[in-house]
Amino acid sequence: MTQPVLEVTSISKQFESVRAVDGVSFDVGRGEILGYLGPNGAGKTTSIRMILGIFQPDEGEIRIHIDGHSGRLLKERTGYLPEERGLYADATVLDALAYFAELKGMRRADARQRVIQWLGRLDLLDWQNKKVEKLSKGMQQKVQFIAAVAHKPDLLVLDEPFSGLDPVHQDLMKDVIRELRDGGAAIMLSAHQMNQVEELCDRIFLIHHGRRVLYGRLDDIKAAHGEHVVRLRFEGTAEGLANLPGVAELSIQGDRASLRLERNASPDVFVRSLPAALTIREIVVTRPPLHDIFVRTIGREDNEAA
Amino acid sequence: MKLRSVISWEFRHTIRSKQFLLLSLLIPAIATIAIVVASSAEGASRAMAEPPPPFIIALILAMILFMGAFLNGVMALYGVVKEKQSRVVELVLSSISAREMMAGKVIGLGIAGLLQVVVWVIAAYFVARQFMPISLASLTLVHWITYPIYFVLGYLLIASLYAAVGAVMKDVQSGGASSMVGLIPYLPIMFVAYIVEHPDAVLVRIAGFIPPFTPSVMMLRIGAVPLVSEGMRQVPAWEIGLSIVSLGLGVWLTMRFAARIFEIGLLMYGKTPSPRELWRWMRAKRAP
């Protein structure tokens, strides 16, 4: 296996009496998106700040490997979108962004040119000479994103990239993030929108109370948590569905039924056993959405702790 | 390279701000008042016809230095607090080190401030000529060499002190004990009369080597010694040299100290630390 770009080994951070991060390890490789998830206050932002060198971990080690260079921090090759927007409010969009790209080691002329390209890509060209404070929340989020990516980072850390964006721009953001991944960037992404995470991420790390709860490939996690879920619309009566092989739970509301299969039950066995008498208008057989896994796992953890 | 970017950004950012324009008008007003006051207080006995002694110029320069450094120091402080509140620091510190950020800010703002001050010193010279037969001939080579050095170093010292104070402040309203730190360099101003009359007193000589006091004390001493000692005698070269070295060292240490405070204090949102906590930060192990 090739060397990961970001390698985090059992980092911990204590604040007063709270152990914000407790022995967390993971890695992110080239051309990969790792979803870094957890409820509010779980330790996500603290972990991210340690990776960016804003805090030092009390214990553990963080290494970054890019093109044969290794180090604790490779600031010029790293891009960061902080959770809270922070840009010089009284500077113009172009000036502020070019300055941040300069701080990443770009020459001023190149920086301005690259920033203009990005402003074009994110529909902000008309705003380049406006002051940052005049922009709407969503626009500021896009501007902040450009500050993270304009210097073509090899490691990109995105804390809540979708916050404040409308659905159209959420999709645009998703496309851009995918492009960056396909271009070889290692991306660590923290977000609360599970549907977005599901569409983007190759692997997931779920943190709760500072500790690892889940870590692995999205598909594997889904398989492990994976009683299949079936949703269908029908004509006729659907009560008989409860007796089909592998059905653990059935609920019917009007012409919609939703079923949960037993763990290990095979969806094709279930589908083949559907009665011919039942007219099916729509059917979806799927693993439970990440949202459900997230909520259930965190809930279970909290019950065990209580 | 990056330091240059930070300096240039801070400089451009500063000279375009409204506060800067306001200060540019305030400083000459204050300088004019200082000149009028100084000339009238001294004036009666020494007669306005006589060129004023160099220590008057030293006093005016010291006043302008402190006014300029104070006002721009406060601007630096506000800038830091604002960046902290808007979390710009987080992004900046993910790109450059706290020390680069700190140095760039102090130097960038410093250049803007010095430029402002130089313009006004020149203006003050022409204003002063209306009140007294001020002549640059009363200034010797010693003044020409040492004053700019004390001025620039004193400026950097004060600006770094203020930036450090800004780094630990929660918001611009809460000053607290830490903001008093910024007043330390101003202490000697309270003893102007004593320093001018006794420029060779042991206490004054010692104060000249203590960095926060050095710029004002030494400028006054160099201005007053030849006058008080009735001769062409001047402060010994070794004392001037040592005071400059110690001031330079002081600037370096303050910048380091401020950068360290920056590193830790900037991200301690929502609270102003106690002196004990500050001390603990300072000793905290630096990351490898």
XYZ file of C-alpha atoms in Angstrom:
594
model
C 0.000 0.000 0.000
C 1.265 3.486 -0.743
C 2.046 5.840 2.066
C -0.925 7.877 3.299
C -0.770 11.649 3.016
C -2.047 12.200 6.545
C -1.156 9.780 9.283
C -2.638 10.331 12.730
C -1.464 8.041 15.524
C -3.305 7.943 18.861
C -3.612 11.674 19.444
C -5.186 13.002 22.624
C -6.035 16.450 23.873
C -7.200 17.462 27.320
C -8.965 20.754 28.075
C -9.263 21.374 31.788
C -11.273 18.354 32.926
C -12.555 17.362 29.493
C -10.737 14.860 27.348
C -11.740 16.374 24.019
C -9.859 13.839 21.899
C -8.846 10.486 23.311
C -6.416 8.224 21.490
C -7.634 8.752 17.943
C -5.831 7.176 14.972
C -6.618 7.277 11.279
C -5.117 8.093 7.930
C -6.090 9.677 4.631
C -4.554 8.672 1.311
C -4.158 10.310 -2.075
C -7.348 10.574 -4.096
C -9.470 9.675 -1.136
C -12.153 11.434 0.886
C -12.395 10.515 4.550
C -15.609 11.595 6.246
C -14.839 12.739 9.775
C -18.155 12.613 11.562
C -19.576 12.971 14.998
C -22.202 14.819 16.993
C -21.587 18.381 18.131
C -18.847 18.554 20.730
C -17.480 15.125 19.860
C -13.950 16.388 19.247
C -14.015 16.888 15.476
C -12.851 20.479 15.341
C -10.261 19.890 18.058
C -8.803 17.008 16.027
C -8.783 19.165 12.921
C -7.061 22.028 14.704
C -4.380 19.645 15.909
C -3.819 18.375 12.385
C -3.433 21.958 11.185
C -0.938 22.656 13.965
C -3.152 25.230 15.647
C -3.152 23.126 18.811
C -0.523 20.635 19.797
C -1.744 17.191 20.827
C -0.890 16.245 24.413
C -0.072 12.748 23.239
C 0.286 10.966 19.944
C 1.735 11.875 16.620
C 0.610 13.501 13.397
C 2.679 13.033 10.253
C 2.123 14.366 6.776
C 3.777 12.756 3.755
C 3.687 14.523 0.406
C 5.867 13.665 -2.587
C 8.633 12.213 -0.474
C 8.560 15.051 2.039
C 7.488 14.127 5.530
C 6.817 16.318 8.482
C 4.558 17.343 11.281
C 3.135 20.118 9.125
C 3.537 20.934 5.470
C 1.673 24.203 5.595
C 2.198 25.180 1.962
C 0.746 21.894 0.755
C -2.212 21.892 3.108
C -5.530 23.650 2.628
C -7.990 24.357 5.403
C -11.607 25.415 5.427
C -12.393 26.326 9.033
C -15.814 25.722 10.444
C -16.240 29.359 11.315
C -15.803 31.782 8.476
C -12.856 34.046 8.950
C -11.681 36.477 6.302
C -10.633 40.093 6.421
C -14.073 41.683 6.381
C -12.941 45.081 5.125
C -10.751 43.821 2.275
C -12.006 43.014 -1.202
C -12.664 39.405 -2.120
C -9.839 39.277 -4.656
C -7.283 40.969 -2.404
C -8.049 38.799 0.606
C -7.975 35.571 -1.393
C -4.793 36.480 -3.231
C -3.159 37.285 0.091
C -4.031 33.896 1.552
C -2.679 32.178 -1.550
C 0.490 34.239 -1.179
C 0.836 33.032 2.393
C 0.824 29.525 0.956
C 3.884 30.412 -1.059
C 2.397 31.570 -4.379
C 3.710 34.615 -6.188
C 1.293 37.520 -6.097
C 0.584 37.571 -9.840
C 0.015 33.797 -9.965
C -2.103 33.970 -6.840
C -4.399 36.607 -8.330
C -4.735 34.706 -11.580
C -5.582 31.441 -9.830
C -8.062 33.148 -7.530
C -9.824 34.707 -10.521
C -10.116 31.263 -12.107
C -11.719 29.940 -8.941
C -14.043 32.927 -8.617
C -15.214 32.109 -12.120
C -15.723 28.458 -11.267
C -17.870 29.327 -8.241
C -19.910 32.126 -9.893
C -18.281 34.896 -7.908
C -16.516 36.857 -10.642
C -18.870 39.825 -10.314
C -18.015 40.068 -6.650
C -14.236 40.120 -6.877
C -13.915 43.799 -6.023
C -16.623 43.852 -3.374
C -15.738 43.832 0.268
C -16.016 40.479 1.969
C -18.473 41.828 4.550
C -20.948 42.738 1.780
C -21.341 39.116 0.741
C -24.139 36.783 1.772
C -23.404 33.839 4.027
C -23.382 31.370 1.180
C -21.067 33.528 -0.907
C -18.720 33.959 2.027
C -18.658 30.203 2.389
C -17.593 29.864 -1.251
C -14.966 32.558 -0.823
C -13.663 30.769 2.247
C -13.515 27.571 0.241
C -11.375 29.259 -2.405
C -9.006 30.360 0.351
C -8.582 26.671 1.185
C -7.980 25.382 -2.338
C -6.445 28.158 -4.468
C -2.874 26.965 -3.905
C -3.671 23.399 -5.054
C -3.131 21.660 -1.739
C -2.275 17.973 -1.562
C -3.991 17.660 1.784
C -7.331 19.395 2.153
C -9.191 19.643 5.439
C -12.785 20.795 5.085
C -14.779 21.546 8.213
C -18.466 21.890 7.305
C -18.080 22.871 3.643
C -21.828 22.790 2.995
C -22.975 25.082 5.756
C -24.928 28.059 4.493
C -25.163 26.745 0.918
C -28.410 26.258 -0.970
C -29.034 22.877 -2.666
C -27.728 24.102 -6.031
C -24.469 25.262 -4.497
C -24.229 22.171 -2.326
C -24.182 20.180 -5.556
C -21.627 22.512 -7.088
C -19.473 22.152 -3.989
C -19.778 18.375 -4.202
C -18.654 18.408 -7.831
C -15.683 20.574 -7.014
C -14.652 18.376 -4.078
C -14.864 15.297 -6.296
C -12.717 17.008 -8.927
C -10.093 17.804 -6.325
C -10.116 14.197 -5.161
C -9.779 12.935 -8.721
C -6.866 15.325 -9.087
C -5.108 13.377 -6.353
C -5.787 15.429 -3.242
C -6.234 13.686 0.091
C -9.383 15.140 1.601
C -10.612 15.015 5.159
C -14.182 16.209 5.346
C -16.302 16.931 8.353
C -19.992 17.577 7.814
C -23.377 17.090 9.373
C -25.232 16.498 6.108
C -25.123 12.693 6.068
C -26.602 12.439 2.597
C -23.735 14.557 1.220
C -21.168 12.559 3.164
C -22.646 9.368 1.834
C -22.335 10.554 -1.739
C -18.795 11.826 -1.360
C -16.825 9.793 1.108
C -14.878 6.632 0.516
C -14.259 5.994 4.173
C -15.806 7.169 7.422
C -14.465 7.933 10.860
C -17.102 8.419 13.517
C -15.963 10.095 16.718
C -18.009 10.415 19.901
C -16.848 11.780 23.253
C -13.378 12.078 21.779
C -13.122 8.396 20.861
C -13.401 6.322 17.764
C -16.761 4.668 17.373
C -16.645 3.567 13.749
C -13.850 3.595 11.211
C -13.703 1.973 7.842
C -14.927 1.868 4.283
C -18.433 3.241 3.902
C -19.574 0.049 2.159
C -18.151 -2.148 4.899
C -19.740 -0.069 7.625
C -23.044 -0.231 5.857
C -22.687 -3.988 5.437
C -21.850 -4.422 9.094
C -24.821 -2.343 10.160
C -26.756 -3.554 7.307
C -30.125 -4.956 7.848
C -31.477 -4.063 4.422
C -34.340 -1.643 4.245
C -37.170 -1.969 1.712
C -39.543 0.797 0.824
C -42.394 0.229 -1.579
C -45.651 1.637 -2.940
C -48.304 -0.892 -3.834
C -51.879 -1.573 -4.793
C -53.857 -4.217 -2.951
C -53.135 -5.522 0.506
C -49.645 -5.765 1.862
C -50.228 -7.397 5.252
C -48.913 -10.687 3.888
C -45.467 -9.173 3.485
C -44.788 -9.701 7.190
C -44.712 -13.445 6.633
C -42.137 -13.420 3.864
C -38.706 -14.879 4.658
C -36.263 -12.557 6.371
C -38.674 -9.769 7.236
C -38.031 -8.420 10.710
C -40.303 -5.435 10.767
C -43.139 -4.094 8.662
C -45.015 -0.843 8.814
C -47.730 0.234 6.405
C -49.097 3.692 5.883
C -51.716 4.000 3.171
C -50.189 2.703 -0.055
C -46.629 2.788 1.304
C -44.901 -0.001 3.167
C -41.520 0.028 4.755
C -39.724 -3.116 5.867
C -36.572 -3.956 7.679
C -34.976 -7.287 6.832
C -33.205 -9.478 9.328
C -29.455 -9.150 9.515
C -27.930 -11.581 6.977
C -31.203 -11.859 5.106
C -30.517 -11.671 1.397
C -32.403 -9.031 -0.551
C -32.734 -11.160 -3.677
C -34.422 -13.969 -1.716
C -36.828 -11.392 -0.399
C -37.538 -9.875 -3.794
C -38.125 -13.265 -5.413
C -40.596 -14.173 -2.705
C -42.811 -11.147 -3.275
C -46.364 -12.375 -3.950
C -47.531 -12.053 -7.559
C -50.888 -10.753 -6.363
C -49.309 -7.581 -5.007
C -48.985 -4.799 -7.570
C -45.820 -2.871 -6.924
C -45.569 0.740 -8.136
C -42.207 1.610 -6.629
C -39.614 -0.404 -4.777
C -36.294 0.449 -3.206
C -34.060 -2.072 -1.491
C -31.128 -0.467 0.166
C -28.713 -0.435 3.054
C -29.854 1.905 5.784
C -28.760 5.471 5.103
C -25.681 6.704 6.924
C -27.966 9.022 8.820
C -29.651 6.018 10.510
C -26.339 4.348 11.279
C -25.043 7.571 12.786
C -28.101 8.127 14.957
C -28.325 4.501 16.054
C -24.616 4.137 16.838
C -24.431 7.344 18.829
C -27.653 6.427 20.648
C -26.308 2.995 21.550
C -23.043 4.490 22.813
C -24.913 6.923 25.013
C -27.103 4.132 26.438
C -24.090 2.036 27.283
C -22.449 4.998 28.964
C -25.563 5.767 31.001
C 9.316 35.847 1.299
C 6.110 35.203 3.235
C 7.151 37.665 5.874
C 7.338 40.213 3.072
C 3.808 39.318 1.999
C 2.539 39.797 5.527
C 4.371 43.092 5.924
C 3.106 44.389 2.609
C -0.453 43.263 3.368
C -0.488 44.835 6.802
C 1.004 48.022 5.397
C -1.518 48.328 2.560
C -4.345 47.291 4.818
C -3.375 49.939 7.353
C -2.859 52.938 5.148
C -6.252 52.352 3.562
C -8.102 52.289 6.871
C -10.139 55.150 8.234
C -8.482 55.001 11.643
C -5.131 55.624 10.022
C -6.384 58.765 8.337
C -7.820 59.933 11.611
C -4.540 59.347 13.419
C -2.696 61.169 10.695
C -4.653 64.248 11.665
C -4.427 63.658 15.406
C -0.686 63.358 15.636
C 0.157 66.751 14.121
C -2.433 68.378 16.324
C -0.789 66.853 19.374
C 2.679 67.683 18.120
C 1.706 71.296 17.584
C 0.329 71.516 21.099
C 3.475 69.886 22.479
C 5.633 72.426 20.706
C 3.590 75.375 21.900
C 3.566 74.087 25.480
C 7.262 73.260 25.491
C 8.241 76.607 24.061
C 6.114 78.605 26.498
C 7.219 76.632 29.564
C 10.856 76.989 28.715
C 10.455 80.263 26.900
C 10.166 82.894 29.613
C 13.617 82.484 31.113
C 15.582 81.475 28.094
C 14.069 83.999 25.757
C 12.491 82.972 22.501
C 15.245 84.518 20.507
C 17.683 81.845 21.538
C 17.568 78.561 19.707
C 15.973 75.919 21.927
C 18.370 73.374 23.396
C 18.476 69.894 21.864
C 16.602 68.373 24.765
C 13.488 70.215 23.703
C 13.801 68.518 20.359
C 14.408 65.252 22.191
C 11.321 65.818 24.246
C 9.218 66.588 21.217
C 10.582 63.560 19.412
C 9.921 61.374 22.434
C 6.380 62.686 22.629
C 5.766 62.107 18.953
C 7.296 58.645 19.233
C 5.049 57.705 22.092
C 1.954 59.253 20.609
C 2.581 57.543 17.297
C 3.564 54.260 18.880
C 0.663 54.395 21.287
C -1.972 55.145 18.684
C -0.615 52.657 16.201
C -0.042 50.155 18.986
C -3.689 50.424 19.862
C -4.507 49.928 16.197
C -2.378 46.790 16.145
C -4.137 45.625 19.268
C -7.584 46.197 17.780
C -6.488 44.488 14.590
C -5.339 41.432 16.495
C -8.484 41.237 18.588
C -10.630 41.618 15.475
C -8.754 38.896 13.639
C -9.121 36.713 16.652
C -12.848 37.292 16.854
C -13.394 36.760 13.139
C -11.162 33.663 13.325
C -8.958 34.926 10.515
C -6.066 33.816 12.702
C -7.025 30.226 12.293
C -6.532 30.445 8.572
C -3.412 32.569 8.845
C -1.789 30.238 11.365
C -2.524 27.264 9.145
C -0.296 28.975 6.570
C 2.470 30.735 8.479
C 3.976 30.592 11.950
C 2.808 32.783 14.793
C 6.195 34.444 14.774
C 5.915 35.401 11.101
C 2.401 36.703 11.641
C 3.503 38.709 14.636
C 6.626 40.135 13.036
C 4.808 40.938 9.799
C 2.082 42.742 11.654
C 4.422 44.763 13.833
C 6.741 45.704 10.993
C 3.992 46.373 8.450
C 2.033 48.535 10.828
C 5.316 49.998 12.019
C 6.340 51.130 8.551
C 2.959 52.731 8.023
C 3.183 54.378 11.417
C 6.750 55.546 10.979
C 5.961 56.976 7.587
C 3.167 58.896 9.191
C 5.368 60.039 12.033
C 8.223 61.109 9.746
C 5.878 63.233 7.701
C 4.675 64.878 10.849
C 8.086 65.403 12.351
C 8.963 67.318 9.214
C 5.722 69.256 9.433
C 6.302 69.910 13.115
C 9.709 71.331 12.263
C 8.176 73.932 10.019
C 5.432 74.702 12.522
C 7.987 75.032 15.310
C 9.980 77.513 13.262
C 7.085 79.905 13.533
C 7.398 79.904 17.320
C 11.099 79.682 17.937
C 14.289 80.071 15.995
C 14.688 76.347 15.881
C 17.763 75.303 14.034
C 18.966 71.906 13.006
C 22.455 73.182 13.725
C 21.857 72.560 17.426
C 21.736 68.887 16.572
C 25.074 67.137 16.385
C 26.087 63.956 14.657
C 25.256 62.030 17.841
C 21.624 63.083 17.594
C 21.357 62.295 13.921
C 22.697 58.797 14.469
C 21.109 57.791 17.735
C 17.646 59.341 17.614
C 16.410 57.380 14.590
C 17.738 54.155 16.140
C 16.004 54.743 19.462
C 12.931 55.845 17.629
C 12.603 52.784 15.400
C 13.543 50.274 18.079
C 11.297 51.963 20.619
C 8.498 51.814 18.121
C 8.955 48.108 17.468
C 9.101 47.384 21.184
C 5.867 49.177 21.923
C 4.071 47.734 18.909
C 5.045 44.161 19.854
C 3.953 44.737 23.419
C 0.564 45.891 22.224
C 0.191 43.041 19.775
C 0.923 40.598 22.610
C -1.664 42.282 24.773
C -4.163 42.041 21.915
C -3.480 38.336 21.602
C -4.658 37.636 25.128
C -7.640 39.971 25.101
C -11.099 38.552 24.712
C -12.582 41.605 23.039
C -11.749 45.272 22.716
C -13.885 46.204 25.699
C -12.123 44.020 28.221
C -8.755 45.531 28.901
C -7.905 44.124 32.279
C -4.512 44.072 33.895
C -2.794 42.890 30.729
C -3.454 46.152 28.903
C -1.500 47.993 31.589
C 1.606 46.329 30.201
C 1.406 48.691 27.273
C 1.836 51.662 29.579
C 5.227 50.597 30.974
C 7.333 52.407 28.347
C 5.553 55.640 29.225
C 6.692 55.740 32.845
C 9.832 57.848 32.198
C 7.689 60.594 30.658
C 6.446 61.305 34.179
C 9.992 62.081 35.232
C 10.982 64.282 32.320
C 11.974 67.220 34.506
C 14.175 65.071 36.716
C 15.858 63.338 33.785
C 16.571 66.621 32.047
C 18.026 68.196 35.184
C 19.977 65.152 36.328
C 20.844 63.230 33.174
C 23.833 61.646 34.896
C 22.077 60.469 38.048
C 22.749 56.792 38.734
C 19.073 55.903 38.573
C 18.648 57.665 35.239
C 21.740 55.970 33.838
C 20.453 52.569 34.933
C 16.991 53.282 33.506
C 18.678 53.980 30.181
C 19.681 50.326 29.930
C 16.256 48.899 30.741
C 14.620 48.268 27.346
C 11.109 49.627 27.797
C 12.557 52.848 29.245
C 15.592 53.102 26.978
C 14.202 55.129 24.062
C 12.749 58.015 26.048
C 15.425 58.106 28.750
C 18.338 57.963 26.333
C 16.897 60.522 23.938
C 16.409 62.902 26.840
C 19.846 62.200 28.292
C 21.603 62.733 24.993
C 19.686 65.964 24.633
C 20.366 67.194 28.164
C 23.877 66.062 29.109
C 25.852 68.628 27.075
C 23.628 71.347 28.472
C 23.741 70.445 32.126
C 27.448 69.672 32.197
C 28.300 73.034 30.635
C 30.505 71.716 27.945
C 30.618 69.683 24.850
C 30.654 66.538 26.930
C 28.172 63.919 25.785
C 26.838 60.642 27.150
C 29.755 58.176 26.899
C 29.771 56.186 23.691
C 29.790 52.882 25.545
C 26.607 53.803 27.362
C 24.923 54.692 24.110
C 26.202 51.494 22.521
C 25.166 49.319 25.425
C 21.736 50.914 25.622
C 21.153 50.277 21.921
C 22.295 46.667 22.214
C 20.092 46.140 25.228
C 17.154 47.802 23.472
C 17.718 45.636 20.414
C 17.792 42.588 22.639
C 14.664 43.851 24.346
C 12.875 44.176 21.002
C 13.930 40.683 20.020
C 12.789 39.195 23.323
C 9.505 41.089 23.274
C 8.813 39.874 19.759
C 9.597 36.308 20.757
C 7.494 36.635 23.858
C 4.674 38.181 21.883
C 4.863 35.447 19.248
C 4.658 32.802 21.940
C 1.676 34.534 23.515
C 0.239 34.796 20.023
C 0.652 31.104 19.373
C -1.302 30.119 22.417
C -3.326 33.162 23.327
C -4.846 33.752 19.925
C -6.800 30.567 20.032
C -7.931 30.808 23.627
C -11.268 32.223 22.626
C -13.628 33.618 25.150
C -11.368 34.248 28.087
C -8.637 36.583 29.191
C -5.961 34.586 30.974
C -4.575 35.422 34.381
C -0.877 36.284 34.735
C -0.308 32.837 36.239
C -1.826 31.133 33.240
C 0.316 33.320 30.996
C 3.405 32.178 32.826
C 2.330 28.567 32.396
C 1.871 29.145 28.652
C 5.295 30.625 28.340
C 6.871 27.573 29.855
C 4.707 25.107 27.956
C 6.778 22.838 25.804
C 7.148 23.960 22.232
C 6.233 21.370 19.660
C 9.169 19.760 17.893
